[in-house]
Amino acid sequence: MTKPKKGKQDSTQKISASIRKPSLSTSKKLDQALEFAQRNESLTSQSTTNTKQEKINKHLGAHSKPQTIYAQSLIPNSSKEQAILRQRAKLIAQKDTDQDEEIYEQYIRFKLGLTELYGIPYQYAEKILPAAKVTQVPCTPPIIAGIVNYRGELLTVLDLKQIFGAKQDDNLNESWIIIVKAGTAKAGLIIDEIEDNDEFVPAKLTSPLGNNGYIQGVHAGKVVILNIGSILTDSSLQIDESVN
Amino acid sequence: MPTSTTNSENEAKIIGIIQLKGGAGRSTIATNLSAALSQRATVALIDCDLPQGTSASWGILRDENNHLGNLSVTTALDHQALIKKVQALSRTHDFIIIDGPPRIAEMTRAILVMSNLCLLPLGTSAAEVWALSDLFATITEAKQKNIHIDARVIWNRYRKQTRSAREMIDAVHDELDLPQLQSYLGFRVAYSDVLARGLWVGEWHDPIAKKEINALVTELLTVLGINMVTES
Ligand SMILES: Nc1ncnc2c1ncn2[C@@H]1O[C@H](COP(=O)(O)OP(=O)(O)OP(=O)(O)O)[C@@H](O)[C@H]1O
Ligand SMILES: [Mg+2]
């Protein structure tokens, strides 16, 4: 299966680590590294404050993994560790996919209401803000959650749950606004939990039941990929009027 | 076999690869870079992303196929272990490549400071830009303490033509004041193919991917101020 080509390397070429600029010696750098690592102000403050950024990161999977203690050995030293790593190597091998350069599109996956998974292709997503920033506008249809001041621009915020009839998750105490744009149209969409980055193959999307035109298709049988272009240009959503 | 260029007077150049968002391509870059450099120099690859250990697993596969050559692969559980290993390995290797963990912890802070150059892989997704902003705060903190840090963004899964790619680059300019490398990795299936087989793209049938990694190596050597010496 693997046919490694002979490397171009031979004894004629090697790297000489001759250094042009003077730099700190490694042991000085390592001392500095140890000190900086242990004077970790942000670590202690991070555990108490819980910034928006951290929440977003948490949503997106940048959370810390459980600390497991392993032997700090050079591999292959301990046969147990080696066996674990070997298993993982097999797992990586299975992840081997049939990705194609041309056909994948990246999207951001999120939850609406209790269970439903939705996706917005990255090309339409501009920014994610906490939903607390929405100002409600009286006498607008329920689909309009309000307006938000985004970089000095007043944008309409739509409540997608009203479009798709998704059940409200009452336990959820905060939501996000994702700023989307298509051409010159821009708006905010209220979303619940941000799940992850993912990729879908546009050609492999299946068509949804009862398509209302706001859906590009369904990815992997469970993620509804939104058609941001049609959501933003639909006059029944009254984006312009509500802002004015 | 390549001749070992054991580095007695000079110490190893340390290249750390960190990003707080998982899946951004740290292991892909760490493994390809290590193998590419090991064609011409002695390299130690330290996997600090445990228990996942993608780079270490890759190293095991590579060892099983007898491809290690001038490369040693090892792991470090915490920043103290890492510092000890770097201390020891820097006397016997030309390069030390560190695959960092996806969290701001002592380990990440140590890698930032000890590395001669830190690579921050960034895909063309907003989540990765945001994840970098936490890291950016740490870099700023270090700079305020007069610690020299050279951290540069490297684009991964880069697609020249797409709008989102260009916009993400703008976002990095706007939100994070970080230099970017010119070389990048495209979205190529070869990168997952080789990771799964303990290979690097130079040993695979995708000439474009190979060119991308070779260009990265050349750029890194320039940034690190290392001369390529041709011996007869
Ligand atoms: N340029 C690329 N083209 C195609 N696939 C890629 C590319 N870069 C990374 N991948 C694939 O994406 C997945 C994640 O990459 P990788 O393991 O390098 O990321 P990581 O940052 O180390 O992630 P983790 O948090 O899992 O350690 C792997 O399956 C890898 O093969
Ligand atoms: Mg990894």
XYZ file of C-alpha atoms and ligand atoms in Angstrom:
508
model
C 0.000 0.000 0.000
C 2.657 2.463 0.922
C 5.369 2.979 -1.587
C 7.667 5.493 -0.026
C 9.737 7.247 -2.602
C 13.365 7.429 -1.873
C 14.006 10.692 -0.132
C 16.020 13.236 -2.034
C 18.319 13.500 0.894
C 21.841 12.294 0.695
C 25.043 13.259 2.306
C 25.531 16.155 -0.062
C 23.038 18.377 1.610
C 22.636 19.067 5.219
C 21.566 21.860 7.380
C 24.088 23.745 9.333
C 22.548 25.585 12.174
C 24.748 28.598 11.788
C 22.961 31.421 13.428
C 23.047 34.886 12.002
C 21.383 36.806 14.733
C 22.509 36.376 18.289
C 19.860 34.770 20.429
C 19.381 33.567 23.959
C 20.918 30.216 24.719
C 18.525 27.333 25.014
C 18.995 26.949 28.740
C 18.251 30.645 29.302
C 15.164 30.330 27.150
C 14.079 27.257 29.080
C 14.479 29.040 32.397
C 12.381 31.859 31.033
C 9.817 29.361 29.753
C 9.514 27.689 33.134
C 9.038 30.984 34.875
C 6.477 32.248 32.396
C 4.599 28.953 32.489
C 4.287 29.028 36.242
C 3.548 32.724 36.622
C 0.308 32.071 34.977
C -1.902 35.017 35.796
C -4.318 34.350 32.997
C -4.804 30.772 34.137
C -5.939 31.761 37.585
C -8.059 34.619 36.354
C -9.536 32.434 33.646
C -10.908 29.978 36.122
C -12.864 32.660 37.888
C -13.911 34.960 35.090
C -15.847 33.353 32.330
C -15.534 35.570 29.318
C -17.627 35.429 26.196
C -14.582 34.324 24.310
C -14.058 31.363 26.595
C -17.668 30.418 26.268
C -17.412 30.491 22.525
C -14.238 28.490 22.681
C -15.927 26.018 24.943
C -18.796 25.723 22.554
C -16.401 25.126 19.753
C -14.445 22.440 21.479
C -11.385 24.323 22.628
C -12.029 23.092 26.129
C -9.415 21.345 28.166
C -9.237 17.622 28.149
C -9.344 15.631 31.375
C -5.932 15.276 32.897
C -4.801 11.718 32.680
C -1.510 10.664 34.120
C 0.747 8.812 31.762
C 4.263 7.600 32.103
C 6.539 10.303 30.748
C 8.552 7.893 28.761
C 10.196 8.023 25.433
C 8.209 5.878 23.103
C 8.551 3.019 22.687
C 9.359 2.442 26.336
C 6.343 1.104 28.118
C 4.555 -1.630 26.283
C 1.220 -0.539 27.702
C 1.580 2.990 26.404
C 2.787 1.646 23.123
C -0.257 -0.552 22.788
C -2.508 2.426 23.431
C -0.719 4.515 20.858
C -0.817 1.686 18.378
C -4.565 1.511 18.789
C -4.780 5.209 18.214
C -2.660 4.867 15.120
C -5.221 2.389 13.832
C -7.976 4.856 14.588
C -6.204 7.557 12.628
C -5.844 5.130 9.775
C -9.577 4.538 9.803
C -10.261 8.262 9.725
C -8.694 8.141 6.289
C -11.450 9.699 4.267
C -12.513 10.255 0.729
C -12.278 14.001 1.008
C -12.007 15.800 -2.238
C -10.362 19.145 -2.657
C -13.149 20.644 -4.678
C -16.377 19.582 -3.126
C -16.205 20.284 0.594
C -17.639 23.387 2.136
C -17.045 24.434 5.716
C -19.921 25.417 7.939
C -20.665 26.264 11.509
C -23.010 23.855 13.239
C -25.400 24.963 15.952
C -28.498 23.964 17.832
C -31.866 25.599 17.577
C -34.290 24.771 20.346
C -34.050 21.430 22.028
C -32.738 19.111 19.416
C -32.465 20.468 15.947
C -29.093 20.875 14.319
C -28.531 23.581 11.751
C -25.591 24.800 9.764
C -24.466 28.032 8.169
C -21.745 27.891 5.537
C -18.751 29.941 6.588
C -18.857 32.052 3.506
C -22.009 33.693 4.890
C -20.922 33.930 8.509
C -19.210 37.049 9.656
C -19.216 37.159 13.426
C -20.788 35.655 16.509
C -22.032 37.902 19.314
C -23.818 37.185 22.590
C -27.571 37.554 22.125
C -27.755 39.807 25.170
C -26.988 42.682 22.825
C -30.323 42.498 21.019
C -32.677 45.421 21.535
C -36.288 44.409 21.158
C -38.420 46.415 18.777
C -42.114 46.725 19.631
C -44.816 45.948 17.083
C -42.732 43.723 14.853
C -43.616 40.171 13.834
C -42.366 37.472 16.228
C -39.831 36.377 13.671
C -37.925 39.568 14.327
C -36.122 39.277 17.623
C -34.941 42.863 17.550
C -32.021 44.900 16.352
C -28.365 44.905 17.203
C -25.724 47.526 16.841
C -22.929 45.812 14.975
C -19.911 47.968 14.243
C -22.069 51.049 14.145
C -24.577 49.441 11.838
C -28.093 48.613 12.973
C -28.958 45.083 11.908
C -32.185 43.170 12.145
C -31.983 40.026 14.214
C -34.194 37.149 13.134
C -35.413 34.424 15.402
C -34.945 31.285 13.358
C -37.025 29.246 15.769
C -40.045 31.158 14.479
C -39.217 30.240 10.915
C -38.673 26.578 11.578
C -41.060 26.100 14.462
C -38.299 24.695 16.644
C -39.261 24.093 20.246
C -37.807 26.534 22.708
C -35.331 25.022 25.131
C -36.382 26.590 28.408
C -33.265 25.503 30.216
C -31.084 27.462 27.905
C -30.119 30.702 29.533
C -28.183 32.269 26.766
C -28.067 32.360 23.023
C -25.853 33.808 20.361
C -26.315 35.979 17.347
C -24.537 35.016 14.236
C -24.098 37.897 11.816
C -24.666 36.633 8.291
C -24.445 38.337 4.963
C -25.185 37.564 1.381
C -24.269 40.183 -1.162
C -25.150 43.504 0.408
C -27.805 42.078 2.724
C -26.763 41.529 6.307
C -28.655 40.407 9.396
C -28.255 38.669 12.707
C -29.700 35.239 13.407
C -30.448 34.045 16.911
C -29.001 30.643 17.516
C -28.770 28.501 20.600
C -25.755 26.373 21.259
C -22.816 26.560 18.892
C -21.607 23.027 18.375
C -18.618 22.906 16.083
C -16.991 23.508 12.759
C -17.753 20.892 10.200
C -17.722 20.291 6.502
C -20.396 19.179 4.113
C -20.489 18.192 0.480
C -23.004 20.425 -1.326
C -23.575 17.768 -3.981
C -24.476 15.209 -1.333
C -27.069 17.255 0.562
C -30.501 15.668 0.587
C -33.612 17.733 0.092
C -35.636 18.516 3.196
C -39.269 17.668 3.738
C -41.541 20.640 3.203
C -38.820 22.926 1.983
C -39.768 26.526 2.583
C -36.934 27.856 0.479
C -34.810 28.731 3.494
C -32.976 25.442 3.406
C -30.134 24.487 1.140
C -30.385 20.824 2.082
C -29.786 18.286 4.817
C -26.276 17.113 5.620
C -25.682 13.583 6.903
C -29.389 13.138 7.512
C -29.412 15.472 10.483
C -27.937 18.919 9.936
C -30.152 21.420 8.154
C -27.919 23.676 6.065
C -29.523 27.082 5.767
C -29.890 28.974 2.544
C -28.722 32.336 3.855
C -29.173 34.012 0.486
C -32.886 33.294 0.402
C -33.412 34.097 4.073
C -31.818 37.500 3.669
C -33.594 38.436 0.478
C -37.080 37.290 1.474
C -39.220 40.398 1.717
C -41.685 38.695 4.057
C -39.018 38.819 6.715
C -39.229 42.599 6.460
C -35.643 43.254 7.235
C -35.436 46.724 5.778
C -38.700 48.033 7.147
C -37.993 47.013 10.675
C -34.651 48.758 10.676
C -36.118 51.920 9.305
C 20.690 6.893 5.049
C 21.182 10.572 5.617
C 24.224 11.423 7.592
C 23.556 12.527 11.073
C 24.415 16.143 11.568
C 24.760 16.005 15.301
C 25.002 19.465 16.534
C 27.666 19.805 19.132
C 28.404 23.529 19.419
C 25.058 24.830 18.311
C 21.864 24.143 20.089
C 18.718 22.881 18.468
C 16.273 25.268 16.911
C 12.937 24.837 18.612
C 9.737 25.110 16.601
C 6.484 24.967 18.568
C 3.103 24.425 16.975
C 0.165 25.689 18.977
C -3.492 26.486 18.457
C -6.257 26.234 21.018
C -8.918 25.041 18.609
C -8.673 21.313 18.030
C -8.385 19.982 14.514
C -6.673 23.061 13.122
C -3.792 20.984 11.832
C -1.138 21.035 14.521
C -0.284 17.357 14.164
C -0.403 17.540 10.373
C 2.136 20.340 10.371
C 4.267 18.892 13.182
C 4.616 15.486 11.526
C 5.213 16.693 7.981
C 7.676 19.308 9.126
C 9.572 16.829 11.316
C 9.853 14.237 8.585
C 10.815 16.817 5.952
C 13.538 18.323 8.141
C 14.794 14.872 9.107
C 15.747 14.273 5.495
C 18.583 16.703 6.053
C 19.051 17.132 9.793
C 18.470 15.450 13.122
C 15.024 16.141 14.470
C 13.191 15.378 17.696
C 9.401 15.550 17.625
C 7.771 15.980 21.032
C 4.055 15.274 21.250
C 2.516 17.274 24.102
C -1.071 16.617 23.101
C -1.763 13.664 25.352
C -3.671 11.491 25.854
C -4.594 11.915 22.199
C -1.031 11.475 20.953
C -1.598 11.847 17.217
C 2.015 12.716 16.466
C 3.305 9.975 18.742
C 1.059 7.424 17.045
C 2.283 8.631 13.693
C 5.832 8.152 14.992
C 5.054 4.558 15.949
C 3.707 3.840 12.485
C 6.760 5.454 10.964
C 9.033 3.395 13.169
C 7.236 0.188 12.221
C 7.957 0.946 8.581
C 11.572 1.754 9.437
C 11.180 5.296 8.222
C 12.358 7.127 11.306
C 15.912 7.744 10.129
C 17.161 10.944 11.738
C 13.939 11.528 13.585
C 13.164 10.681 17.191
C 9.634 10.912 18.465
C 8.776 11.332 22.108
C 6.055 12.635 24.392
C 5.873 15.036 27.325
C 3.100 15.061 29.866
C 3.582 18.445 31.463
C 5.671 21.558 31.063
C 8.339 20.389 33.457
C 8.816 17.142 31.587
C 8.873 19.095 28.352
C 11.536 21.476 29.559
C 13.699 18.584 30.737
C 13.352 16.789 27.449
C 14.110 19.873 25.402
C 17.177 20.520 27.518
C 18.490 17.041 26.820
C 17.431 16.769 23.183
C 18.733 20.178 22.179
C 22.298 18.977 22.611
C 21.865 16.089 20.235
C 19.447 17.398 17.632
C 19.357 20.168 15.069
C 15.638 20.749 15.419
C 13.026 20.159 18.072
C 9.434 20.225 16.881
C 6.725 20.462 19.534
C 3.084 19.496 18.903
C 1.226 21.524 21.538
C -1.982 20.830 23.448
C -5.264 22.585 22.523
C -5.564 24.589 25.721
C -3.970 27.544 27.434
C -2.048 25.864 30.178
C 1.457 25.933 31.547
C 2.490 23.748 28.654
C 1.341 26.198 25.992
C 2.948 29.097 27.810
C 6.217 27.204 28.104
C 6.184 26.291 24.412
C 5.534 29.893 23.398
C 8.548 31.120 25.312
C 11.044 28.349 24.637
C 10.446 28.161 20.889
C 12.653 30.041 18.489
C 9.584 30.125 16.297
C 5.975 29.302 17.065
C 3.619 28.302 14.299
C -0.057 29.017 14.818
C -2.043 26.950 12.335
C -5.242 28.593 11.279
C -7.929 27.151 9.064
C -10.265 29.402 7.213
C -12.864 29.225 9.940
C -13.885 31.928 12.320
C -13.754 29.635 15.352
C -10.026 29.219 14.900
C -9.520 32.959 14.683
C -11.362 33.364 17.964
C -9.401 30.580 19.569
C -6.250 32.410 18.553
C -7.323 35.559 20.313
C -6.880 33.846 23.690
C -3.421 32.856 22.641
C -2.808 36.379 21.474
C -3.534 37.637 24.981
C -0.840 35.321 26.316
C 1.620 36.500 23.681
C 0.881 40.092 24.627
C 1.407 39.249 28.280
C 4.810 37.769 27.473
C 5.806 40.783 25.413
C 4.878 43.063 28.273
C 7.332 41.106 30.376
C 10.004 41.693 27.746
C 10.082 38.090 26.699
C 10.915 37.684 23.049
C 8.319 35.636 21.219
C 8.230 34.919 17.525
C 4.781 33.525 16.702
C 3.435 33.410 13.178
C 0.191 32.287 11.661
C 0.328 29.514 9.107
C -2.753 28.977 6.979
C -4.014 25.449 6.760
C -6.731 24.029 4.479
C -6.171 27.209 2.575
C -8.169 27.840 -0.575
C -6.948 30.798 -2.543
C -10.083 31.418 -4.482
C -12.713 31.307 -1.765
C -14.242 34.359 -0.280
C -14.204 33.008 3.231
C -10.460 32.486 3.104
C -9.848 36.075 2.148
C -12.223 37.356 4.769
C -10.635 35.285 7.482
C -7.287 36.741 6.573
C -8.791 40.198 6.927
C -10.181 39.158 10.291
C -6.757 38.089 11.467
C -5.361 41.427 10.380
C -8.157 43.297 12.121
C -8.382 41.357 15.328
C -4.963 39.927 15.900
C -1.752 41.646 15.184
C 0.189 38.543 14.244
C 2.596 38.037 11.374
C 1.754 35.365 8.843
C 3.948 32.975 6.953
C 3.780 33.100 3.197
C 3.703 29.355 2.780
C 0.459 27.566 3.504
C -1.102 24.122 3.331
C -3.959 23.660 0.921
C -6.955 21.465 1.573
C -5.526 18.226 0.236
C -6.509 14.661 0.943
C -2.811 13.748 0.881
C -2.416 15.284 4.335
C -4.848 12.846 5.923
C -3.512 9.985 3.808
C 0.029 10.387 5.083
C -0.932 11.070 8.709
C -2.737 7.730 8.684
C 0.307 5.899 7.327
C 3.190 7.350 9.266
C 4.460 9.129 6.182
C 4.983 12.714 5.117
C 3.771 14.157 1.844
C 7.276 13.928 0.362
C 6.737 10.164 0.371
C 3.337 10.342 -1.259
C 1.917 10.907 -4.707
C 0.750 14.463 -4.362
C 3.426 16.740 -5.798
C 1.536 19.881 -4.791
C 1.371 18.900 -1.133
C 5.060 18.033 -1.254
C 5.799 21.417 -2.756
C 3.795 23.118 -0.017
C 5.776 21.436 2.761
C 9.094 22.032 1.035
C 8.208 25.699 0.632
C 7.328 25.829 4.321
C 10.673 24.274 5.255
C 12.545 26.783 3.102
C 10.667 29.695 4.605
C 11.231 28.454 8.168
C 14.946 28.045 7.591
C 15.093 31.619 6.343
C 13.086 32.920 9.285
C 15.358 31.040 11.689
C 18.437 32.377 9.967
C 19.748 28.961 9.054
C 21.971 28.492 6.049
C 21.704 25.484 3.857
C 25.158 24.129 3.385
C 26.000 21.982 0.435
C 28.883 19.684 1.120
C 30.851 17.821 -1.409
N -4.500 20.769 4.841
C -5.273 19.713 5.096
N -5.938 19.086 4.102
C -6.718 18.020 4.365
N -6.907 17.488 5.577
C -6.277 18.067 6.617
C -5.432 19.203 6.432
N -4.948 19.556 7.644
C -5.459 18.686 8.530
N -6.258 17.795 7.920
C -6.991 16.689 8.556
O -7.790 17.239 9.591
C -7.733 16.427 10.758
C -7.210 17.246 11.929
O -5.868 17.626 11.661
P -4.729 17.476 12.756
O -4.854 16.178 13.474
O -3.445 17.808 12.122
O -5.161 18.670 13.691
P -4.776 18.948 15.207
O -4.793 20.431 15.352
O -3.551 18.244 15.587
O -6.046 18.356 15.895
P -6.241 17.664 17.327
O -6.892 18.688 18.190
O -7.176 16.557 16.987
O -4.908 17.224 17.818
C -6.864 15.223 10.412
O -7.690 14.168 10.029
C -6.042 15.716 9.229
O -5.692 14.664 8.374
Mg -3.152 16.799 17.062
